């Protein structure tokens, strides 16, 4: 069956329908990862977006037990070539069947290089995936321009608390649309991790007496999360160590008066270089975000830059002065992507242990 990808600038790509055959309007973004497509599909940060995979062959190892959340989140999926015969000893099915089960429409057989070039030159834009050959461009384009992602944090967060037992420090993880490997990365280091819904009050978290607080990744525009930002500010006014990733990093910055802005086409993939300003060392990181903290709006008396993106100089992390708080824009938990910066979880555990020792002294 034919399928069409219509962009808000009027560009149309024709390919083959994969997955669900329903029509969908979404923000079109691209990911440069060569592997890890299942982790990409199940990353809640893609809620409200349709993902273009720049690597030309997707699905060659099928669906494996590597989901990063309870379901797939992208509105649509766009690939050059979809492997029809996956081969891997861990394979549990095809990506085509997975897309159908998750009711995600997609399109294969288009020139993803040309599409990515358009998004890089013109910036991220909205689009529609449809199997309707009789679409009317004059009717579709205004709908595309009117589309907005909305409150996707409330959609992706958990609905009730969950505890991962551990003998070490107790961590309160605010699920803003968290990938599973954030909790796992703490749990394998001995931490007891309690996962809280995004709209949990600061009072409830503080009253649970955690040794540390983790703010997760998540989807959407950070500016819209006004009530969550207020609770994060209350958490930051304590002396409890806080580590924040991606959306959590942006919300913490906004809690202290910094601004965020939308990047032209975002950073999504497993090959983004970030520089640690304290050592000069460069790490290759996994990233998935369309917004960034405006470093020029960060009060130098409150926080200082800790990491920057080597490609475009955008902010990739902050250390808060006089507080047990550090935040990063990239993903030290990887999945998919390199694990170069996994040591940041060790740093967080050390901060919690140090605080516990002082309390016991």
Short mmCIF file of C-alpha atoms in Angstrom, two decimals, residues 25-29 44-50 75 124 126 146-153 155 219-221 224 262 268 291:
data_model
loop_
_atom_site.label_atom_id
_atom_site.label_comp_id
_atom_site.label_asym_id
_atom_site.label_seq_id
_atom_site.Cartn_x
_atom_site.Cartn_y
_atom_site.Cartn_z
CA UNK A 25 -0.08 14.61 12.15
CA UNK A 26 3.07 15.11 14.19
CA UNK A 27 6.36 16.98 14.56
CA UNK A 28 8.94 15.33 12.27
CA UNK A 29 12.39 14.80 13.82
CA UNK A 44 8.90 8.57 26.08
CA UNK A 45 10.77 11.72 24.95
CA UNK A 46 9.41 11.04 21.43
CA UNK A 47 5.78 11.50 22.48
CA UNK A 48 4.15 13.90 20.02
CA UNK A 49 6.79 13.34 17.35
CA UNK A 50 7.35 11.14 14.30
CA UNK A 75 3.29 9.14 16.52
CA UNK A 124 12.06 20.82 12.42
CA UNK A 126 5.22 19.27 11.29
CA UNK A 146 -1.72 24.42 13.50
CA UNK A 147 -0.42 21.27 15.21
CA UNK A 148 1.25 21.56 18.63
CA UNK A 149 2.54 18.78 20.88
CA UNK A 150 0.77 19.85 24.09
CA UNK A 151 1.21 18.42 27.62
CA UNK A 152 2.99 15.15 26.88
CA UNK A 153 4.69 14.82 30.29
CA UNK A 155 0.72 11.37 29.16
CA UNK A 219 9.06 15.04 26.15
CA UNK A 220 7.81 18.44 25.10
CA UNK A 221 8.58 22.11 25.72
CA UNK A 224 4.93 24.51 29.69
CA UNK A 262 13.93 25.47 20.75
CA UNK A 268 18.94 13.04 18.53
CA UNK A 291 15.21 22.33 23.43
#
